[in-house]
PDB file of C-alpha atoms and ligand atoms in Angstrom:
ATOM      1  CA  UNK Z   4       0.000   0.000   0.000  1.00 45.00           C
ATOM      2  CA  UNK Z   5       1.394   3.443  -0.882  1.00 54.00           C
ATOM      3  CA  UNK Z   6       1.693   6.242   1.661  1.00 54.00           C
ATOM      4  CA  UNK Z   7      -1.125   8.058  -0.187  1.00 53.00           C
ATOM      5  CA  UNK Z   8      -3.602   5.312   0.730  1.00 59.00           C
ATOM      6  CA  UNK Z   9      -2.606   5.317   4.396  1.00 75.00           C
ATOM      7  CA  UNK Z  10      -3.398   9.009   4.923  1.00 86.00           C
ATOM      8  CA  UNK Z  11      -6.968   9.701   6.009  1.00 92.00           C
ATOM      9  CA  UNK Z  12      -8.028  12.676   3.941  1.00 97.00           C
ATOM     10  CA  UNK Z  13     -10.042  15.545   5.367  1.00 98.00           C
ATOM     11  CA  UNK Z  14     -13.530  15.615   3.847  1.00 98.00           C
ATOM     12  CA  UNK Z  15     -16.458  17.986   4.292  1.00 98.00           C
ATOM     13  CA  UNK Z  16     -18.058  15.219   6.374  1.00 98.00           C
ATOM     14  CA  UNK Z  17     -15.022  15.097   8.663  1.00 98.00           C
ATOM     15  CA  UNK Z  18     -15.286  18.855   9.188  1.00 98.00           C
ATOM     16  CA  UNK Z  19     -18.883  18.485  10.448  1.00 98.00           C
ATOM     17  CA  UNK Z  20     -17.743  15.674  12.754  1.00 98.00           C
ATOM     18  CA  UNK Z  21     -15.056  18.017  14.102  1.00 98.00           C
ATOM     19  CA  UNK Z  22     -17.674  20.669  14.822  1.00 98.00           C
ATOM     20  CA  UNK Z  23     -19.851  18.095  16.585  1.00 98.00           C
ATOM     21  CA  UNK Z  24     -17.014  16.998  18.872  1.00 98.00           C
ATOM     22  CA  UNK Z  25     -15.887  20.590  19.476  1.00 98.00           C
ATOM     23  CA  UNK Z  26     -12.541  20.139  17.726  1.00 98.00           C
ATOM     24  CA  UNK Z  27     -11.388  23.426  16.167  1.00 98.00           C
ATOM     25  CA  UNK Z  28     -10.683  23.448  12.422  1.00 99.00           C
ATOM     26  CA  UNK Z  29      -7.398  24.906  11.124  1.00 99.00           C
ATOM     27  CA  UNK Z  30      -7.339  26.535   7.685  1.00 99.00           C
ATOM     28  CA  UNK Z  31      -4.675  28.524   5.815  1.00 99.00           C
ATOM     29  CA  UNK Z  32      -4.283  29.813   2.302  1.00 99.00           C
ATOM     30  CA  UNK Z  33      -1.753  28.463  -0.194  1.00 99.00           C
ATOM     31  CA  UNK Z  34      -1.336  29.301  -3.842  1.00 99.00           C
ATOM     32  CA  UNK Z  35       1.560  27.176  -5.075  1.00 98.00           C
ATOM     33  CA  UNK Z  36       2.938  23.641  -4.989  1.00 98.00           C
ATOM     34  CA  UNK Z  37       5.915  24.154  -2.641  1.00 98.00           C
ATOM     35  CA  UNK Z  38       4.056  26.054   0.080  1.00 98.00           C
ATOM     36  CA  UNK Z  39       1.006  23.783  -0.152  1.00 98.00           C
ATOM     37  CA  UNK Z  40       3.229  20.729   0.365  1.00 98.00           C
ATOM     38  CA  UNK Z  41       4.728  22.210   3.547  1.00 98.00           C
ATOM     39  CA  UNK Z  42       1.374  23.351   4.918  1.00 98.00           C
ATOM     40  CA  UNK Z  43      -0.207  19.958   4.199  1.00 98.00           C
ATOM     41  CA  UNK Z  44       2.696  18.052   5.762  1.00 98.00           C
ATOM     42  CA  UNK Z  45       2.385  20.262   8.861  1.00 98.00           C
ATOM     43  CA  UNK Z  46      -1.148  18.861   9.280  1.00 98.00           C
ATOM     44  CA  UNK Z  47      -3.509  21.699   8.323  1.00 98.00           C
ATOM     45  CA  UNK Z  48      -7.156  20.632   7.948  1.00 98.00           C
ATOM     46  CA  UNK Z  49      -8.205  22.899   5.072  1.00 99.00           C
ATOM     47  CA  UNK Z  50      -6.161  24.707   2.413  1.00 99.00           C
ATOM     48  CA  UNK Z  51      -7.859  27.671   0.792  1.00 99.00           C
ATOM     49  CA  UNK Z  52      -6.639  28.690  -2.633  1.00 99.00           C
ATOM     50  CA  UNK Z  53      -7.937  32.177  -1.929  1.00 98.00           C
ATOM     51  CA  UNK Z  54      -8.451  34.953  -4.425  1.00 98.00           C
ATOM     52  CA  UNK Z  55      -6.118  36.829  -2.060  1.00 98.00           C
ATOM     53  CA  UNK Z  56      -3.606  35.382  -4.558  1.00 98.00           C
ATOM     54  CA  UNK Z  57      -4.519  38.528  -6.482  1.00 98.00           C
ATOM     55  CA  UNK Z  58      -2.820  40.591  -3.734  1.00 97.00           C
ATOM     56  CA  UNK Z  59      -0.202  38.190  -2.418  1.00 97.00           C
ATOM     57  CA  UNK Z  60       0.968  36.527  -5.622  1.00 98.00           C
ATOM     58  CA  UNK Z  61       0.235  39.143  -8.277  1.00 98.00           C
ATOM     59  CA  UNK Z  62       0.590  42.420  -6.345  1.00 97.00           C
ATOM     60  CA  UNK Z  63      -2.854  43.838  -7.163  1.00 98.00           C
ATOM     61  CA  UNK Z  64      -4.409  46.186  -4.590  1.00 96.00           C
ATOM     62  CA  UNK Z  65      -7.729  44.264  -4.584  1.00 97.00           C
ATOM     63  CA  UNK Z  66      -8.941  40.720  -5.260  1.00 98.00           C
ATOM     64  CA  UNK Z  67     -11.003  41.848  -8.260  1.00 98.00           C
ATOM     65  CA  UNK Z  68      -8.506  41.460 -11.139  1.00 98.00           C
ATOM     66  CA  UNK Z  69      -7.650  37.766 -10.688  1.00 98.00           C
ATOM     67  CA  UNK Z  70      -9.153  35.608 -13.454  1.00 98.00           C
ATOM     68  CA  UNK Z  71     -10.717  32.151 -13.471  1.00 98.00           C
ATOM     69  CA  UNK Z  72      -7.767  30.812 -15.490  1.00 98.00           C
ATOM     70  CA  UNK Z  73      -5.331  32.211 -12.918  1.00 98.00           C
ATOM     71  CA  UNK Z  74      -7.295  30.683 -10.024  1.00 99.00           C
ATOM     72  CA  UNK Z  75      -7.284  27.359 -11.876  1.00 99.00           C
ATOM     73  CA  UNK Z  76      -3.492  27.587 -12.300  1.00 98.00           C
ATOM     74  CA  UNK Z  77      -3.053  28.207  -8.549  1.00 99.00           C
ATOM     75  CA  UNK Z  78      -5.635  25.559  -7.599  1.00 99.00           C
ATOM     76  CA  UNK Z  79      -4.092  22.825  -9.757  1.00 98.00           C
ATOM     77  CA  UNK Z  80      -0.600  23.625  -8.393  1.00 99.00           C
ATOM     78  CA  UNK Z  81      -1.859  23.282  -4.812  1.00 98.00           C
ATOM     79  CA  UNK Z  82      -3.836  20.090  -5.434  1.00 98.00           C
ATOM     80  CA  UNK Z  83      -0.745  18.397  -6.930  1.00 98.00           C
ATOM     81  CA  UNK Z  84       1.034  18.896  -3.573  1.00 98.00           C
ATOM     82  CA  UNK Z  85      -1.688  17.894  -1.128  1.00 98.00           C
ATOM     83  CA  UNK Z  86      -2.219  14.427   0.361  1.00 98.00           C
ATOM     84  CA  UNK Z  87      -4.402  15.120   3.376  1.00 98.00           C
ATOM     85  CA  UNK Z  88      -6.038  18.557   3.589  1.00 98.00           C
ATOM     86  CA  UNK Z  89      -9.373  19.494   2.031  1.00 98.00           C
ATOM     87  CA  UNK Z  90      -8.645  21.941  -0.809  1.00 98.00           C
ATOM     88  CA  UNK Z  91     -11.115  24.780  -1.420  1.00 99.00           C
ATOM     89  CA  UNK Z  92     -10.708  27.148  -4.391  1.00 99.00           C
ATOM     90  CA  UNK Z  93     -12.223  30.647  -4.490  1.00 98.00           C
ATOM     91  CA  UNK Z  94     -14.502  31.544  -7.386  1.00 98.00           C
ATOM     92  CA  UNK Z  95     -13.073  34.876  -8.544  1.00 98.00           C
ATOM     93  CA  UNK Z  96     -15.003  38.118  -8.950  1.00 98.00           C
ATOM     94  CA  UNK Z  97     -17.265  38.190 -11.999  1.00 97.00           C
ATOM     95  CA  UNK Z  98     -17.548  34.437 -12.481  1.00 98.00           C
ATOM     96  CA  UNK Z  99     -20.681  33.682 -10.432  1.00 98.00           C
ATOM     97  CA  UNK Z 100     -22.566  36.877  -9.512  1.00 96.00           C
ATOM     98  CA  UNK Z 101     -25.858  37.543 -11.290  1.00 90.00           C
ATOM     99  CA  UNK Z 102     -25.761  34.514 -13.581  1.00 95.00           C
ATOM    100  CA  UNK Z 103     -26.193  31.063 -12.093  1.00 98.00           C
ATOM    101  CA  UNK Z 104     -25.428  29.297 -15.409  1.00 97.00           C
ATOM    102  CA  UNK Z 105     -22.064  31.025 -15.548  1.00 98.00           C
ATOM    103  CA  UNK Z 106     -21.548  30.249 -11.848  1.00 98.00           C
ATOM    104  CA  UNK Z 107     -22.065  26.547 -12.516  1.00 98.00           C
ATOM    105  CA  UNK Z 108     -19.789  26.661 -15.556  1.00 98.00           C
ATOM    106  CA  UNK Z 109     -17.036  28.399 -13.508  1.00 98.00           C
ATOM    107  CA  UNK Z 110     -17.356  25.917 -10.633  1.00 98.00           C
ATOM    108  CA  UNK Z 111     -17.254  22.946 -13.019  1.00 98.00           C
ATOM    109  CA  UNK Z 112     -14.090  24.314 -14.654  1.00 98.00           C
ATOM    110  CA  UNK Z 113     -12.466  24.626 -11.207  1.00 98.00           C
ATOM    111  CA  UNK Z 114     -13.436  21.077 -10.200  1.00 98.00           C
ATOM    112  CA  UNK Z 115     -12.411  19.527 -13.548  1.00 98.00           C
ATOM    113  CA  UNK Z 116      -9.200  21.455 -14.132  1.00 98.00           C
ATOM    114  CA  UNK Z 117      -7.813  21.592 -10.562  1.00 98.00           C
ATOM    115  CA  UNK Z 118      -9.264  18.430  -8.954  1.00 98.00           C
ATOM    116  CA  UNK Z 119      -9.983  20.503  -5.836  1.00 98.00           C
ATOM    117  CA  UNK Z 120     -12.568  19.342  -3.297  1.00 98.00           C
ATOM    118  CA  UNK Z 121     -14.822  22.403  -3.148  1.00 98.00           C
ATOM    119  CA  UNK Z 122     -15.356  26.021  -4.168  1.00 99.00           C
ATOM    120  CA  UNK Z 123     -15.930  29.144  -2.059  1.00 99.00           C
ATOM    121  CA  UNK Z 124     -17.848  32.272  -3.020  1.00 98.00           C
ATOM    122  CA  UNK Z 125     -18.805  35.555  -1.375  1.00 98.00           C
ATOM    123  CA  UNK Z 126     -22.360  36.661  -0.557  1.00 98.00           C
ATOM    124  CA  UNK Z 127     -25.704  35.510   0.843  1.00 98.00           C
ATOM    125  CA  UNK Z 128     -29.200  35.942  -0.553  1.00 98.00           C
ATOM    126  CA  UNK Z 129     -27.950  37.823  -3.638  1.00 97.00           C
ATOM    127  CA  UNK Z 130     -25.913  34.798  -4.844  1.00 98.00           C
ATOM    128  CA  UNK Z 131     -28.244  32.074  -3.548  1.00 98.00           C
ATOM    129  CA  UNK Z 132     -29.422  30.993  -7.000  1.00 98.00           C
ATOM    130  CA  UNK Z 133     -25.777  30.493  -8.050  1.00 98.00           C
ATOM    131  CA  UNK Z 134     -25.034  28.578  -4.845  1.00 98.00           C
ATOM    132  CA  UNK Z 135     -27.992  26.237  -5.401  1.00 98.00           C
ATOM    133  CA  UNK Z 136     -27.128  25.636  -9.050  1.00 98.00           C
ATOM    134  CA  UNK Z 137     -23.502  24.758  -8.203  1.00 98.00           C
ATOM    135  CA  UNK Z 138     -24.663  22.456  -5.397  1.00 98.00           C
ATOM    136  CA  UNK Z 139     -27.113  20.756  -7.785  1.00 98.00           C
ATOM    137  CA  UNK Z 140     -24.092  19.498  -9.760  1.00 98.00           C
ATOM    138  CA  UNK Z 141     -22.722  17.826  -6.622  1.00 98.00           C
ATOM    139  CA  UNK Z 142     -20.029  20.440  -6.064  1.00 98.00           C
ATOM    140  CA  UNK Z 143     -19.455  21.296  -2.378  1.00 98.00           C
ATOM    141  CA  UNK Z 144     -19.776  25.033  -1.696  1.00 99.00           C
ATOM    142  CA  UNK Z 145     -18.383  27.130   1.146  1.00 99.00           C
ATOM    143  CA  UNK Z 146     -19.970  30.539   1.794  1.00 98.00           C
ATOM    144  CA  UNK Z 147     -18.180  33.753   2.788  1.00 98.00           C
ATOM    145  CA  UNK Z 148     -19.927  36.584   4.677  1.00 98.00           C
ATOM    146  CA  UNK Z 149     -18.981  39.672   6.679  1.00 98.00           C
ATOM    147  CA  UNK Z 150     -16.145  41.552   5.017  1.00 97.00           C
ATOM    148  CA  UNK Z 151     -16.301  40.455   1.390  1.00 97.00           C
ATOM    149  CA  UNK Z 152     -13.214  41.819  -0.388  1.00 96.00           C
ATOM    150  CA  UNK Z 153     -14.788  41.337  -3.845  1.00 97.00           C
ATOM    151  CA  UNK Z 154     -17.365  44.024  -2.864  1.00 96.00           C
ATOM    152  CA  UNK Z 155     -14.776  46.565  -1.718  1.00 94.00           C
ATOM    153  CA  UNK Z 156     -16.001  49.193  -4.190  1.00 95.00           C
ATOM    154  CA  UNK Z 157     -19.529  48.954  -2.766  1.00 92.00           C
ATOM    155  CA  UNK Z 158     -18.343  49.574   0.826  1.00 90.00           C
ATOM    156  CA  UNK Z 159     -15.212  51.627   0.154  1.00 92.00           C
ATOM    157  CA  UNK Z 160     -13.364  50.353   3.229  1.00 92.00           C
ATOM    158  CA  UNK Z 161     -11.994  47.146   4.769  1.00 94.00           C
ATOM    159  CA  UNK Z 162     -13.345  48.069   8.221  1.00 94.00           C
ATOM    160  CA  UNK Z 163     -15.182  45.689  10.626  1.00 97.00           C
ATOM    161  CA  UNK Z 164     -18.590  44.630   9.269  1.00 97.00           C
ATOM    162  CA  UNK Z 165     -21.994  43.957  10.877  1.00 97.00           C
ATOM    163  CA  UNK Z 166     -21.480  46.168  13.938  1.00 97.00           C
ATOM    164  CA  UNK Z 167     -24.972  47.625  13.433  1.00 97.00           C
ATOM    165  CA  UNK Z 168     -27.987  45.481  14.306  1.00 98.00           C
ATOM    166  CA  UNK Z 169     -29.536  45.505  10.818  1.00 98.00           C
ATOM    167  CA  UNK Z 170     -26.344  44.287   9.153  1.00 97.00           C
ATOM    168  CA  UNK Z 171     -25.814  41.676  11.892  1.00 98.00           C
ATOM    169  CA  UNK Z 172     -29.372  40.394  11.371  1.00 98.00           C
ATOM    170  CA  UNK Z 173     -28.830  40.161   7.604  1.00 98.00           C
ATOM    171  CA  UNK Z 174     -25.591  38.262   8.163  1.00 98.00           C
ATOM    172  CA  UNK Z 175     -27.327  35.738  10.416  1.00 98.00           C
ATOM    173  CA  UNK Z 176     -30.193  35.370   7.929  1.00 98.00           C
ATOM    174  CA  UNK Z 177     -27.741  34.890   5.033  1.00 98.00           C
ATOM    175  CA  UNK Z 178     -25.815  32.275   7.048  1.00 98.00           C
ATOM    176  CA  UNK Z 179     -29.004  30.299   7.596  1.00 98.00           C
ATOM    177  CA  UNK Z 180     -29.939  30.586   3.902  1.00 98.00           C
ATOM    178  CA  UNK Z 181     -26.520  29.251   2.882  1.00 98.00           C
ATOM    179  CA  UNK Z 182     -26.818  26.387   5.371  1.00 98.00           C
ATOM    180  CA  UNK Z 183     -30.358  25.518   4.179  1.00 98.00           C
ATOM    181  CA  UNK Z 184     -29.175  25.599   0.555  1.00 98.00           C
ATOM    182  CA  UNK Z 185     -26.592  22.929   1.429  1.00 98.00           C
ATOM    183  CA  UNK Z 186     -23.256  24.744   1.900  1.00 99.00           C
ATOM    184  CA  UNK Z 187     -20.833  22.610   3.928  1.00 98.00           C
ATOM    185  CA  UNK Z 188     -19.293  25.575   5.750  1.00 99.00           C
ATOM    186  CA  UNK Z 189     -19.047  29.348   5.934  1.00 98.00           C
ATOM    187  CA  UNK Z 190     -16.166  31.797   6.351  1.00 98.00           C
ATOM    188  CA  UNK Z 191     -16.959  34.901   8.417  1.00 98.00           C
ATOM    189  CA  UNK Z 192     -14.525  37.768   7.930  1.00 98.00           C
ATOM    190  CA  UNK Z 193     -13.906  40.727  10.247  1.00 98.00           C
ATOM    191  CA  UNK Z 194     -17.081  40.902  12.326  1.00 98.00           C
ATOM    192  CA  UNK Z 195     -17.660  41.315  16.096  1.00 98.00           C
ATOM    193  CA  UNK Z 196     -16.673  38.211  18.081  1.00 98.00           C
ATOM    194  CA  UNK Z 197     -20.108  38.036  19.731  1.00 98.00           C
ATOM    195  CA  UNK Z 198     -21.792  37.784  16.305  1.00 98.00           C
ATOM    196  CA  UNK Z 199     -19.305  35.140  15.136  1.00 98.00           C
ATOM    197  CA  UNK Z 200     -20.116  33.046  18.204  1.00 98.00           C
ATOM    198  CA  UNK Z 201     -23.866  33.484  17.726  1.00 98.00           C
ATOM    199  CA  UNK Z 202     -23.721  32.354  14.074  1.00 98.00           C
ATOM    200  CA  UNK Z 203     -21.562  29.337  14.995  1.00 98.00           C
ATOM    201  CA  UNK Z 204     -24.083  28.362  17.677  1.00 98.00           C
ATOM    202  CA  UNK Z 205     -27.105  28.717  15.372  1.00 98.00           C
ATOM    203  CA  UNK Z 206     -25.569  26.774  12.468  1.00 98.00           C
ATOM    204  CA  UNK Z 207     -24.945  23.041  12.285  1.00 98.00           C
ATOM    205  CA  UNK Z 208     -22.277  23.471   9.586  1.00 98.00           C
ATOM    206  CA  UNK Z 209     -18.754  24.631  10.536  1.00 98.00           C
ATOM    207  CA  UNK Z 210     -18.151  28.377  10.719  1.00 99.00           C
ATOM    208  CA  UNK Z 211     -14.547  29.424  10.098  1.00 98.00           C
ATOM    209  CA  UNK Z 212     -13.494  32.887  11.177  1.00 98.00           C
ATOM    210  CA  UNK Z 213     -10.896  35.415  10.093  1.00 98.00           C
ATOM    211  CA  UNK Z 214     -11.189  38.256  12.553  1.00 98.00           C
ATOM    212  CA  UNK Z 215     -14.469  36.793  13.865  1.00 98.00           C
ATOM    213  CA  UNK Z 216     -13.275  35.905  17.388  1.00 98.00           C
ATOM    214  CA  UNK Z 217     -12.694  32.642  19.224  1.00 98.00           C
ATOM    215  CA  UNK Z 218     -16.301  31.449  19.444  1.00 98.00           C
ATOM    216  CA  UNK Z 219     -16.403  30.094  15.879  1.00 98.00           C
ATOM    217  CA  UNK Z 220     -15.547  26.531  14.827  1.00 98.00           C
ATOM    218  CA  UNK Z 221     -12.190  27.222  13.236  1.00 99.00           C
ATOM    219  CA  UNK Z 222      -9.755  29.877  12.065  1.00 99.00           C
ATOM    220  CA  UNK Z 223      -8.321  30.872   8.694  1.00 99.00           C
ATOM    221  CA  UNK Z 224      -5.469  33.269   7.913  1.00 98.00           C
ATOM    222  CA  UNK Z 225      -3.425  34.149   4.850  1.00 98.00           C
ATOM    223  CA  UNK Z 226      -0.228  32.066   4.918  1.00 98.00           C
ATOM    224  CA  UNK Z 227       2.068  34.900   3.844  1.00 98.00           C
ATOM    225  CA  UNK Z 228       0.778  37.063   6.725  1.00 98.00           C
ATOM    226  CA  UNK Z 229       1.246  34.232   9.247  1.00 98.00           C
ATOM    227  CA  UNK Z 230       4.828  33.641   8.101  1.00 98.00           C
ATOM    228  CA  UNK Z 231       5.688  37.355   8.085  1.00 98.00           C
ATOM    229  CA  UNK Z 232       6.423  37.469   4.357  1.00 97.00           C
ATOM    230  CA  UNK Z 233       3.923  40.289   3.828  1.00 95.00           C
ATOM    231  CA  UNK Z 234       4.868  43.261   5.958  1.00 87.00           C
ATOM    232  CA  UNK Z 235       2.473  46.141   5.272  1.00 85.00           C
ATOM    233  CA  UNK Z 236      -0.690  44.282   6.371  1.00 88.00           C
ATOM    234  CA  UNK Z 237      -1.211  44.316  10.168  1.00 91.00           C
ATOM    235  CA  UNK Z 238      -4.879  44.019  11.167  1.00 95.00           C
ATOM    236  CA  UNK Z 239      -5.678  43.331  14.822  1.00 96.00           C
ATOM    237  CA  UNK Z 240      -6.819  39.772  14.062  1.00 97.00           C
ATOM    238  CA  UNK Z 241      -3.480  38.725  12.576  1.00 98.00           C
ATOM    239  CA  UNK Z 242      -0.972  36.723  14.627  1.00 98.00           C
ATOM    240  CA  UNK Z 243       2.436  36.474  12.951  1.00 97.00           C
ATOM    241  CA  UNK Z 244       4.318  33.269  13.720  1.00 98.00           C
ATOM    242  CA  UNK Z 245       7.549  34.173  11.988  1.00 97.00           C
ATOM    243  CA  UNK Z 246       9.492  36.987  10.358  1.00 97.00           C
ATOM    244  CA  UNK Z 247      10.338  35.232   7.108  1.00 98.00           C
ATOM    245  CA  UNK Z 248      10.789  38.546   5.284  1.00 98.00           C
ATOM    246  CA  UNK Z 249      13.877  39.289   7.416  1.00 98.00           C
ATOM    247  CA  UNK Z 250      15.175  35.721   7.052  1.00 98.00           C
ATOM    248  CA  UNK Z 251      14.729  35.695   3.278  1.00 98.00           C
ATOM    249  CA  UNK Z 252      16.392  39.096   2.865  1.00 98.00           C
ATOM    250  CA  UNK Z 253      19.244  37.971   5.135  1.00 98.00           C
ATOM    251  CA  UNK Z 254      19.804  34.764   3.163  1.00 98.00           C
ATOM    252  CA  UNK Z 255      19.633  36.560  -0.197  1.00 98.00           C
ATOM    253  CA  UNK Z 256      22.023  39.230   1.133  1.00 98.00           C
ATOM    254  CA  UNK Z 257      24.518  36.513   2.168  1.00 98.00           C
ATOM    255  CA  UNK Z 258      24.284  34.929  -1.292  1.00 98.00           C
ATOM    256  CA  UNK Z 259      24.911  38.283  -2.986  1.00 98.00           C
ATOM    257  CA  UNK Z 260      27.967  38.897  -0.775  1.00 98.00           C
ATOM    258  CA  UNK Z 261      29.350  35.414  -1.491  1.00 98.00           C
ATOM    259  CA  UNK Z 262      28.958  35.890  -5.254  1.00 98.00           C
ATOM    260  CA  UNK Z 263      30.543  39.357  -5.206  1.00 98.00           C
ATOM    261  CA  UNK Z 264      33.437  38.237  -2.989  1.00 98.00           C
ATOM    262  CA  UNK Z 265      34.006  35.107  -5.176  1.00 98.00           C
ATOM    263  CA  UNK Z 266      33.447  32.902  -2.116  1.00 98.00           C
ATOM    264  CA  UNK Z 267      30.666  31.099  -4.050  1.00 98.00           C
ATOM    265  CA  UNK Z 268      31.116  28.671  -5.673  1.00 98.00           C
ATOM    266  CA  UNK Z 269      34.019  27.093  -3.812  1.00 98.00           C
ATOM    267  CA  UNK Z 270      35.962  24.015  -5.037  1.00 98.00           C
ATOM    268  CA  UNK Z 271      33.443  21.525  -3.715  1.00 98.00           C
ATOM    269  CA  UNK Z 272      30.570  23.360  -5.402  1.00 98.00           C
ATOM    270  CA  UNK Z 273      31.832  22.919  -8.972  1.00 98.00           C
ATOM    271  CA  UNK Z 274      32.582  20.096 -11.446  1.00 98.00           C
TER     272      UNK Z 274
HETATM  273  O1  KIV X 303      -8.981  34.889  -0.384  1.00 61.47           O
HETATM  274  C1  KIV X 303      -8.758  34.636   0.813  1.00 61.47           C
HETATM  275  O2  KIV X 303      -7.612  34.506   1.249  1.00 61.47           O
HETATM  276  C2  KIV X 303      -9.908  34.515   1.705  1.00 61.47           C
HETATM  277  C3  KIV X 303      -9.611  34.439   3.169  1.00 61.47           C
HETATM  278  C4  KIV X 303      -9.277  35.793   3.656  1.00 61.47           C
HETATM  279  C5  KIV X 303     -10.713  33.828   3.924  1.00 61.47           C
HETATM  280  O3  KIV X 303     -11.005  34.486   1.275  1.00 61.47           O
END
């Protein structure tokens, strides 16, 4: 039996079992083969091929420009590396809103061309028809509410969402609609901790937070923020576990010095 068969893969069903037993779910982004391999080997439960690749990988200021083809490239690279984690790929802006046929077509392309396990999309009631149509093809869907970066031009700011009662009520209602439609989980971004906890208590499906407090069923962060590769982004909810930017610059600086001083390559490093 190969090592691949011995590993028990994370499934959407396993995530609901984790919620039932009160075991927190760990989720991180990854966008490429090498990082995804390390994150998977470290034992993460869910890898999100987020459209934050638009910022982190491509240097755009928002998530809007990334295309379906680019998300498929990132998704397929990640899937090739992963043996255990559940892999979720974001549907990018403009590929599912307002047209459920196109939503289904986009989701099918992601599933066929990346071999990922599920897709994620932003929004509640306004994208429900798309959610249902994707689910009808047997494709697992994860919702995303609260701060929705694809709608940045509607709100104009990345500030905390659903602080007012009306917005909090809509968020709870949207969460229930997504659960009833058949989503296997929901990401809640940048909302008050008390609301995150309330939604997690009301829903049977796992609720994963990013800046949604400790009362939800799991946490997700952007890998490059966690490792300290990105430096400008410092929201309150972020915990950095390393300062890789300094380490990488130090290592590259040492290499440059060794090349300039003719120390590299030495006799053992040539043929
Ligand atoms: O694209 C992304 O990285 C995300 C997370 C912030 C949840 O959607």
